[in-house]
Amino acid sequence: MNFDEARASVEEQMLAQADSVGELLVQFKSRIPPALIDGAGWDRLIERSSGLPISLATPGFGFELRLHEAEPRADLGLALFHGSRSVAHFEEWSRSRSEDVSAKAVVGLLKEMGRKGAALHRIADMKLMLEYDIDPAHPGPFPDPGLFLYPADGLLTDPGSAHESEALGVMVDAVSAACGWAPDSAERRHAQKLFLAIPSGAQVGSVGGFPDRPRALRMTITGIRSTHELTSLMERANWPGQPEGCAPFVADLEARGAFAHLAAHFDIDEGGVRPGLGVSYYAGDAQWVKDIEPWMGVIDGLRVPGLVIPEKLSALMESWPGVETVFGRRGMLLVVRGIHHFKMVLVGDRFEEVKAYVFCLVFPSLLAQAAADEAAK
């Protein structure tokens, strides 16, 4: 059995593990440290995810943990891959929910990504990422998820290429339409200006937007290798803050070899680059780091008084990464957990937020070990 066949088999088995994402998450409650997600934060998470089909979590799920806040809550990250069995399941689920504008937008994007001859089919990677904001302090209807597209391998790396600049425009237009926004030539132009500012060796990692937040494109530049590359990019992009505000912290991590590369997350609107800026740290070039040791440099750097809640950082370090088997609804599950990246939000000249993005890859049996090993590389 090749990897694609193994993945299809895993999807089929995972679709039978639960009827909703919430039902799947409940099976992992005992494995989630209460310092990270608990109380009203957990209740609101389950309320939101119980209305989402299991097809959104067949590869697993992720949490955005707010390490700077004492409240144990998390936002939820889920993904779909066009052409997969899970997408067919999601499309079937969405047909019975004609009032769900978000589901329609997701289906529309996936169809365009999979339509041969379509510009988005040539440009976008297989993955569509969905980010669900979950705030227990705001009861009532949940906001629609953020939607993120990723360029195909090797694309959006050459800002001097007219073809790649146009490809970026296609992704910007697709995200804007999926968010329900009218086309905006100024916004598109500012995105292309940011593309022109990227350093050699970097690339546009993703383009996304949040339909229920104030309008702004979220454009991520990945493959930044040094503090100097980061601050130079911020200056060339005309970021309306003080790049030197983050330089000492990032330079300290760089000197200790705490990260392999960085990413910068810019918000763009018709007026240009907005003040908030996310800076993410990656321990290696692999996406799924399941061990804690590669992260110790970043974790030690975060032990600055007042920067994070110590109990949360300790719970993350001691309880999250690793591989184990658990009992699921339909038998044993192999679970691979780890940290994907850390992100700090810079406003003006200081970091105001610190977040850990953690993942949980789920496979239905030890027979899926080969698929787990491949996904965790």
Short mmCIF file of C-alpha atoms in Angstrom, two decimals:
data_model
loop_
_atom_site.label_atom_id
_atom_site.label_comp_id
_atom_site.label_asym_id
_atom_site.label_seq_id
_atom_site.Cartn_x
_atom_site.Cartn_y
_atom_site.Cartn_z
CA MET A 1 0.00 0.00 0.00
CA ASN A 2 1.46 3.40 -1.00
CA PHE A 3 1.15 6.54 1.09
CA ASP A 4 -1.87 7.94 -0.82
CA GLU A 5 -3.74 4.65 -0.39
CA ALA A 6 -2.79 4.56 3.31
CA ARG A 7 -4.04 8.12 3.77
CA ALA A 8 -7.36 7.29 2.07
CA SER A 9 -7.77 4.27 4.33
CA VAL A 10 -6.97 6.38 7.39
CA GLU A 11 -9.57 8.96 6.32
CA GLU A 12 -12.27 6.33 5.95
CA GLN A 13 -11.57 4.94 9.40
CA MET A 14 -11.39 8.40 10.98
CA LEU A 15 -14.77 9.37 9.51
CA ALA A 16 -16.23 6.53 11.57
CA GLN A 17 -14.55 7.63 14.83
CA ALA A 18 -17.03 10.42 15.58
CA ASP A 19 -19.94 12.33 14.07
CA SER A 20 -18.50 15.77 14.84
CA VAL A 21 -15.20 17.42 15.68
CA GLY A 22 -16.52 18.04 19.18
CA GLU A 23 -17.21 14.36 19.74
CA LEU A 24 -13.63 13.59 18.73
CA LEU A 25 -12.18 16.27 21.03
CA VAL A 26 -14.10 14.90 24.00
CA GLN A 27 -12.13 11.66 23.61
CA PHE A 28 -8.95 13.66 24.30
CA LYS A 29 -10.10 15.70 27.29
CA SER A 30 -7.99 13.75 29.78
CA ARG A 31 -4.88 14.37 27.67
CA ILE A 32 -5.25 18.17 27.63
CA PRO A 33 -3.67 19.95 30.64
CA PRO A 34 -6.32 21.99 32.52
CA ALA A 35 -3.91 24.93 32.64
CA LEU A 36 -4.21 25.16 28.85
CA ILE A 37 -7.90 24.47 28.14
CA ASP A 38 -10.55 24.05 30.83
CA GLY A 39 -13.75 25.45 32.34
CA ALA A 40 -15.69 27.91 30.18
CA GLY A 41 -12.93 27.76 27.56
CA TRP A 42 -13.40 24.01 27.16
CA ASP A 43 -17.20 24.25 27.20
CA ARG A 44 -17.21 26.91 24.49
CA LEU A 45 -14.72 24.91 22.41
CA ILE A 46 -16.95 21.83 22.54
CA GLU A 47 -20.05 23.89 21.80
CA ARG A 48 -18.40 25.29 18.65
CA SER A 49 -16.78 22.09 17.45
CA SER A 50 -19.89 19.94 18.02
CA GLY A 51 -21.47 21.78 15.10
CA LEU A 52 -18.61 20.89 12.75
CA PRO A 53 -18.42 17.64 10.74
CA ILE A 54 -15.76 15.08 11.57
CA SER A 55 -14.37 15.46 8.03
CA LEU A 56 -12.66 18.66 9.20
CA ALA A 57 -10.52 16.69 11.65
CA THR A 58 -9.62 13.45 9.87
CA PRO A 59 -5.95 14.49 9.63
CA GLY A 60 -6.06 15.82 13.19
CA PHE A 61 -6.55 19.24 14.73
CA GLY A 62 -4.63 22.12 16.24
CA PHE A 63 -5.02 24.67 19.02
CA GLU A 64 -3.88 28.27 19.31
CA LEU A 65 -2.94 28.64 22.98
CA ARG A 66 -2.72 32.15 24.43
CA LEU A 67 0.25 31.89 26.79
CA HIS A 68 0.01 35.53 27.89
CA GLU A 69 -3.51 35.12 29.35
CA ALA A 70 -4.37 33.21 32.51
CA GLU A 71 -7.74 31.98 31.19
CA PRO A 72 -7.45 28.37 29.93
CA ARG A 73 -8.92 28.66 26.45
CA ALA A 74 -7.88 28.05 22.85
CA ASP A 75 -8.85 28.78 19.29
CA LEU A 76 -9.22 25.80 16.94
CA GLY A 77 -7.40 25.00 13.70
CA LEU A 78 -8.75 22.50 11.16
CA ALA A 79 -7.85 21.67 7.56
CA LEU A 80 -9.21 20.16 4.35
CA PHE A 81 -7.24 18.85 1.35
CA HIS A 82 -8.91 19.08 -2.04
CA GLY A 83 -9.42 15.74 -3.73
CA SER A 84 -9.64 13.88 -0.43
CA ARG A 85 -12.42 11.64 0.87
CA SER A 86 -12.92 14.15 3.67
CA VAL A 87 -13.72 16.93 1.20
CA ALA A 88 -16.45 14.78 -0.37
CA HIS A 89 -17.85 14.17 3.12
CA PHE A 90 -17.73 17.89 3.93
CA GLU A 91 -19.49 18.80 0.67
CA GLU A 92 -22.23 16.27 1.43
CA TRP A 93 -22.61 17.71 4.95
CA SER A 94 -22.79 21.29 3.64
CA ARG A 95 -25.61 20.53 1.17
CA SER A 96 -28.02 20.10 4.07
CA ARG A 97 -26.98 23.48 5.52
CA SER A 98 -27.87 25.92 2.78
CA GLU A 99 -27.96 28.79 5.29
CA ASP A 100 -24.29 28.29 6.26
CA VAL A 101 -22.49 30.99 4.26
CA SER A 102 -19.09 29.89 5.56
CA ALA A 103 -19.57 26.28 4.41
CA LYS A 104 -20.57 27.51 0.94
CA ALA A 105 -17.43 29.61 0.75
CA VAL A 106 -15.24 26.67 1.77
CA VAL A 107 -16.85 24.36 -0.79
CA GLY A 108 -16.47 27.02 -3.49
CA LEU A 109 -12.77 27.47 -2.75
CA LEU A 110 -12.13 23.73 -2.73
CA LYS A 111 -13.90 23.24 -6.04
CA GLU A 112 -11.86 26.01 -7.65
CA MET A 113 -8.65 24.56 -6.19
CA GLY A 114 -9.52 21.20 -7.74
CA ARG A 115 -10.83 22.41 -11.12
CA LYS A 116 -8.30 21.62 -13.84
CA GLY A 117 -7.53 24.68 -15.91
CA ALA A 118 -8.46 27.09 -13.13
CA ALA A 119 -5.79 29.61 -12.11
CA LEU A 120 -6.19 28.66 -8.44
CA HIS A 121 -5.64 24.99 -9.31
CA ARG A 122 -2.21 25.83 -10.75
CA ILE A 123 -1.24 28.18 -7.94
CA ALA A 124 -2.59 26.88 -4.65
CA ASP A 125 -1.37 23.94 -2.61
CA MET A 126 -3.84 21.19 -1.70
CA LYS A 127 -4.51 22.50 1.82
CA LEU A 128 -7.22 24.90 2.93
CA MET A 129 -6.75 25.92 6.57
CA LEU A 130 -9.64 27.07 8.76
CA GLU A 131 -9.13 28.98 12.02
CA TYR A 132 -12.04 29.20 14.47
CA ASP A 133 -12.06 32.04 17.03
CA ILE A 134 -13.49 30.77 20.33
CA ASP A 135 -13.91 33.31 23.12
CA PRO A 136 -15.97 32.36 26.20
CA ALA A 137 -16.39 36.06 27.00
CA HIS A 138 -18.53 36.49 23.87
CA PRO A 139 -21.55 34.15 23.98
CA GLY A 140 -24.01 33.92 21.13
CA PRO A 141 -23.39 33.13 17.46
CA PHE A 142 -19.86 32.07 16.59
CA PRO A 143 -17.89 34.04 14.00
CA ASP A 144 -17.14 32.40 10.67
CA PRO A 145 -13.67 30.86 10.52
CA GLY A 146 -10.62 32.47 8.98
CA LEU A 147 -9.63 30.93 5.64
CA PHE A 148 -6.01 30.43 4.53
CA LEU A 149 -4.59 29.38 1.18
CA TYR A 150 -1.03 28.17 0.62
CA PRO A 151 0.98 28.48 -2.60
CA ALA A 152 2.25 25.41 -4.40
CA ASP A 153 5.85 24.37 -3.68
CA GLY A 154 8.39 26.73 -5.20
CA LEU A 155 5.84 29.43 -6.01
CA LEU A 156 5.77 33.03 -4.72
CA THR A 157 9.50 33.08 -4.09
CA ASP A 158 10.57 35.48 -6.88
CA PRO A 159 9.21 39.01 -6.43
CA GLY A 160 10.79 40.04 -9.72
CA SER A 161 8.56 37.68 -11.68
CA ALA A 162 5.44 39.21 -13.26
CA HIS A 163 3.94 35.71 -13.41
CA GLU A 164 4.38 35.18 -9.67
CA SER A 165 3.05 38.64 -8.86
CA GLU A 166 -0.08 37.80 -10.84
CA ALA A 167 -0.31 34.45 -9.06
CA LEU A 168 -0.33 36.29 -5.74
CA GLY A 169 -3.16 38.46 -7.08
CA VAL A 170 -5.19 35.34 -7.88
CA MET A 171 -4.79 34.10 -4.29
CA VAL A 172 -5.70 37.53 -2.88
CA ASP A 173 -8.84 37.68 -5.03
CA ALA A 174 -9.85 34.13 -4.06
CA VAL A 175 -9.51 34.83 -0.34
CA SER A 176 -11.38 38.14 -0.63
CA ALA A 177 -14.26 36.50 -2.48
CA ALA A 178 -14.45 33.64 0.05
CA CYS A 179 -14.61 36.19 2.88
CA GLY A 180 -17.51 37.95 1.16
CA TRP A 181 -15.50 41.08 0.38
CA ALA A 182 -15.74 43.15 -2.79
CA PRO A 183 -12.56 43.30 -4.92
CA ASP A 184 -10.19 46.06 -3.82
CA SER A 185 -7.43 47.07 -6.23
CA ALA A 186 -5.59 49.09 -3.54
CA GLU A 187 -5.49 46.10 -1.20
CA ARG A 188 -4.21 43.89 -4.03
CA ARG A 189 -1.56 46.46 -4.91
CA HIS A 190 -0.32 46.66 -1.30
CA ALA A 191 -0.07 42.85 -1.16
CA GLN A 192 2.09 42.87 -4.27
CA LYS A 193 4.27 45.63 -2.77
CA LEU A 194 4.85 43.46 0.27
CA PHE A 195 5.83 40.60 -2.04
CA LEU A 196 8.46 42.88 -3.59
CA ALA A 197 9.96 43.47 -0.13
CA ILE A 198 10.70 39.85 0.78
CA PRO A 199 14.37 38.88 1.29
CA SER A 200 16.18 36.39 -0.90
CA GLY A 201 15.32 32.84 0.10
CA ALA A 202 11.99 33.79 1.65
CA GLN A 203 8.53 33.32 0.16
CA VAL A 204 4.87 34.07 0.63
CA GLY A 205 3.78 31.23 2.90
CA SER A 206 0.03 31.86 2.99
CA VAL A 207 -2.72 34.36 2.26
CA GLY A 208 -5.85 34.47 4.37
CA GLY A 209 -8.59 36.50 5.94
CA PHE A 210 -11.18 36.48 8.73
CA PRO A 211 -14.69 37.25 7.41
CA ASP A 212 -16.06 38.47 10.75
CA ARG A 213 -13.10 40.64 11.75
CA PRO A 214 -12.43 44.13 10.35
CA ARG A 215 -11.37 43.63 6.75
CA ALA A 216 -7.67 42.85 6.31
CA LEU A 217 -5.65 40.31 4.35
CA ARG A 218 -3.28 38.23 6.47
CA MET A 219 -0.15 37.66 4.41
CA THR A 220 2.63 35.51 5.85
CA ILE A 221 6.26 35.69 4.74
CA THR A 222 8.18 32.52 5.62
CA GLY A 223 11.81 31.45 5.37
CA ILE A 224 13.29 34.46 7.23
CA ARG A 225 16.61 33.30 8.65
CA SER A 226 17.88 36.14 10.86
CA THR A 227 16.96 39.15 12.96
CA HIS A 228 18.47 41.44 10.33
CA GLU A 229 16.33 39.90 7.57
CA LEU A 230 13.24 40.35 9.73
CA THR A 231 13.80 44.00 10.67
CA SER A 232 14.89 44.88 7.11
CA LEU A 233 11.67 43.34 5.77
CA MET A 234 9.61 45.33 8.26
CA GLU A 235 11.31 48.53 7.12
CA ARG A 236 10.97 47.79 3.39
CA ALA A 237 7.30 46.87 3.91
CA ASN A 238 6.66 50.26 5.57
CA TRP A 239 5.32 48.57 8.66
CA PRO A 240 3.97 51.41 10.88
CA GLY A 241 5.81 50.39 14.03
CA GLN A 242 9.32 50.24 15.42
CA PRO A 243 11.26 47.22 14.10
CA GLU A 244 13.95 47.78 16.71
CA GLY A 245 11.36 46.95 19.38
CA CYS A 246 11.55 43.23 18.60
CA ALA A 247 15.22 43.10 17.64
CA PRO A 248 16.79 42.42 21.09
CA PHE A 249 14.49 39.48 21.88
CA VAL A 250 14.80 37.90 18.43
CA ALA A 251 18.57 38.49 18.32
CA ASP A 252 18.97 36.77 21.69
CA LEU A 253 17.13 33.68 20.40
CA GLU A 254 19.18 33.77 17.21
CA ALA A 255 22.45 33.91 19.15
CA ARG A 256 21.42 30.79 21.09
CA GLY A 257 20.33 28.94 17.95
CA ALA A 258 16.77 28.72 19.27
CA PHE A 259 15.06 28.81 15.85
CA ALA A 260 15.74 27.54 12.35
CA HIS A 261 13.68 30.25 10.66
CA LEU A 262 11.06 32.92 11.27
CA ALA A 263 7.81 34.02 9.69
CA ALA A 264 6.26 37.49 9.64
CA HIS A 265 2.46 37.85 9.54
CA PHE A 266 1.33 41.17 8.04
CA ASP A 267 -2.23 42.49 7.96
CA ILE A 268 -2.99 44.55 4.84
CA ASP A 269 -5.95 46.72 3.91
CA GLU A 270 -6.63 49.43 1.33
CA GLY A 271 -4.38 51.82 3.27
CA GLY A 272 -1.36 49.51 3.34
CA VAL A 273 0.28 47.48 6.10
CA ARG A 274 -1.49 47.71 9.47
CA PRO A 275 0.19 48.14 12.90
CA GLY A 276 -0.15 44.63 14.38
CA LEU A 277 2.56 42.20 13.27
CA GLY A 278 3.00 38.53 14.17
CA VAL A 279 6.48 37.02 14.41
CA SER A 280 6.61 33.21 14.43
CA TYR A 281 9.48 30.94 15.47
CA TYR A 282 10.11 27.50 13.98
CA ALA A 283 12.46 24.99 15.58
CA GLY A 284 13.25 23.20 12.31
CA ASP A 285 12.34 22.92 8.67
CA ALA A 286 9.95 20.04 9.38
CA GLN A 287 6.35 21.15 10.06
CA TRP A 288 5.54 18.58 12.71
CA VAL A 289 8.05 18.57 15.57
CA LYS A 290 6.81 15.98 18.08
CA ASP A 291 9.65 16.32 20.63
CA ILE A 292 10.12 19.09 23.20
CA GLU A 293 13.92 19.34 23.07
CA PRO A 294 14.13 21.37 19.81
CA TRP A 295 11.88 23.99 21.45
CA MET A 296 13.81 24.51 24.67
CA GLY A 297 15.70 27.53 23.32
CA VAL A 298 12.47 29.37 22.53
CA ILE A 299 10.82 28.23 25.77
CA ASP A 300 13.76 29.46 27.83
CA GLY A 301 13.60 32.78 25.99
CA LEU A 302 9.93 33.16 26.91
CA ARG A 303 10.68 32.98 30.64
CA VAL A 304 10.90 36.77 30.79
CA PRO A 305 8.84 38.06 33.76
CA GLY A 306 5.44 39.27 32.63
CA LEU A 307 5.70 37.84 29.11
CA VAL A 308 3.79 34.56 29.62
CA ILE A 309 1.86 32.74 32.35
CA PRO A 310 4.49 30.38 33.88
CA GLU A 311 1.95 27.64 34.65
CA LYS A 312 0.84 27.54 31.04
CA LEU A 313 4.39 27.36 29.72
CA SER A 314 5.21 24.54 32.15
CA ALA A 315 2.06 22.60 31.21
CA LEU A 316 2.89 22.94 27.54
CA MET A 317 6.47 21.80 28.02
CA GLU A 318 5.73 18.90 30.36
CA SER A 319 2.48 17.50 29.02
CA TRP A 320 1.98 18.20 25.33
CA PRO A 321 4.60 16.71 22.95
CA GLY A 322 4.87 12.98 22.38
CA VAL A 323 3.30 9.89 20.80
CA GLU A 324 0.78 7.60 22.50
CA THR A 325 -2.18 5.32 21.87
CA VAL A 326 -5.63 6.00 23.29
CA PHE A 327 -9.01 4.31 23.16
CA GLY A 328 -11.33 5.83 20.56
CA ARG A 329 -14.95 5.10 19.72
CA ARG A 330 -13.92 2.53 17.12
CA GLY A 331 -10.77 1.08 18.65
CA MET A 332 -7.26 2.26 19.39
CA LEU A 333 -5.99 5.61 18.09
CA LEU A 334 -2.37 6.53 17.52
CA VAL A 335 -1.86 10.17 18.54
CA VAL A 336 1.14 12.32 17.59
CA ARG A 337 1.27 15.63 19.50
CA GLY A 338 3.71 18.47 19.27
CA ILE A 339 4.34 22.18 18.81
CA HIS A 340 4.08 23.58 15.29
CA HIS A 341 5.38 27.07 16.11
CA PHE A 342 5.29 29.94 18.58
CA LYS A 343 4.01 33.38 17.60
CA MET A 344 4.43 36.77 19.27
CA VAL A 345 2.33 39.78 18.26
CA LEU A 346 4.23 43.05 18.05
CA VAL A 347 2.35 46.34 18.36
CA GLY A 348 4.41 49.50 18.12
CA ASP A 349 7.63 48.66 19.92
CA ARG A 350 6.60 45.81 22.22
CA PHE A 351 5.28 42.26 22.17
CA GLU A 352 1.70 42.16 23.48
CA GLU A 353 0.71 38.53 22.82
CA VAL A 354 2.47 35.17 22.96
CA LYS A 355 0.84 32.11 21.41
CA ALA A 356 1.76 28.47 20.96
CA TYR A 357 0.33 26.63 17.97
CA VAL A 358 0.12 22.96 18.85
CA PHE A 359 -1.02 20.02 16.77
CA CYS A 360 -2.56 16.62 17.34
CA LEU A 361 -2.29 14.15 14.44
CA VAL A 362 -4.67 11.22 14.87
CA PHE A 363 -4.49 7.81 13.21
CA PRO A 364 -7.00 5.02 13.78
CA SER A 365 -4.65 2.11 14.49
CA LEU A 366 -1.05 1.00 14.71
CA LEU A 367 -1.50 -0.22 11.14
CA ALA A 368 -1.30 3.46 10.21
CA GLN A 369 2.20 3.79 11.71
CA ALA A 370 3.74 4.32 8.26
CA ALA A 371 1.34 7.17 7.57
CA ALA A 372 2.05 8.67 10.98
CA ASP A 373 5.80 8.50 10.41
CA GLU A 374 5.46 10.17 7.02
CA ALA A 375 3.21 12.96 8.32
CA ALA A 376 5.45 13.64 11.30
CA LYS A 377 8.63 14.16 9.23
#
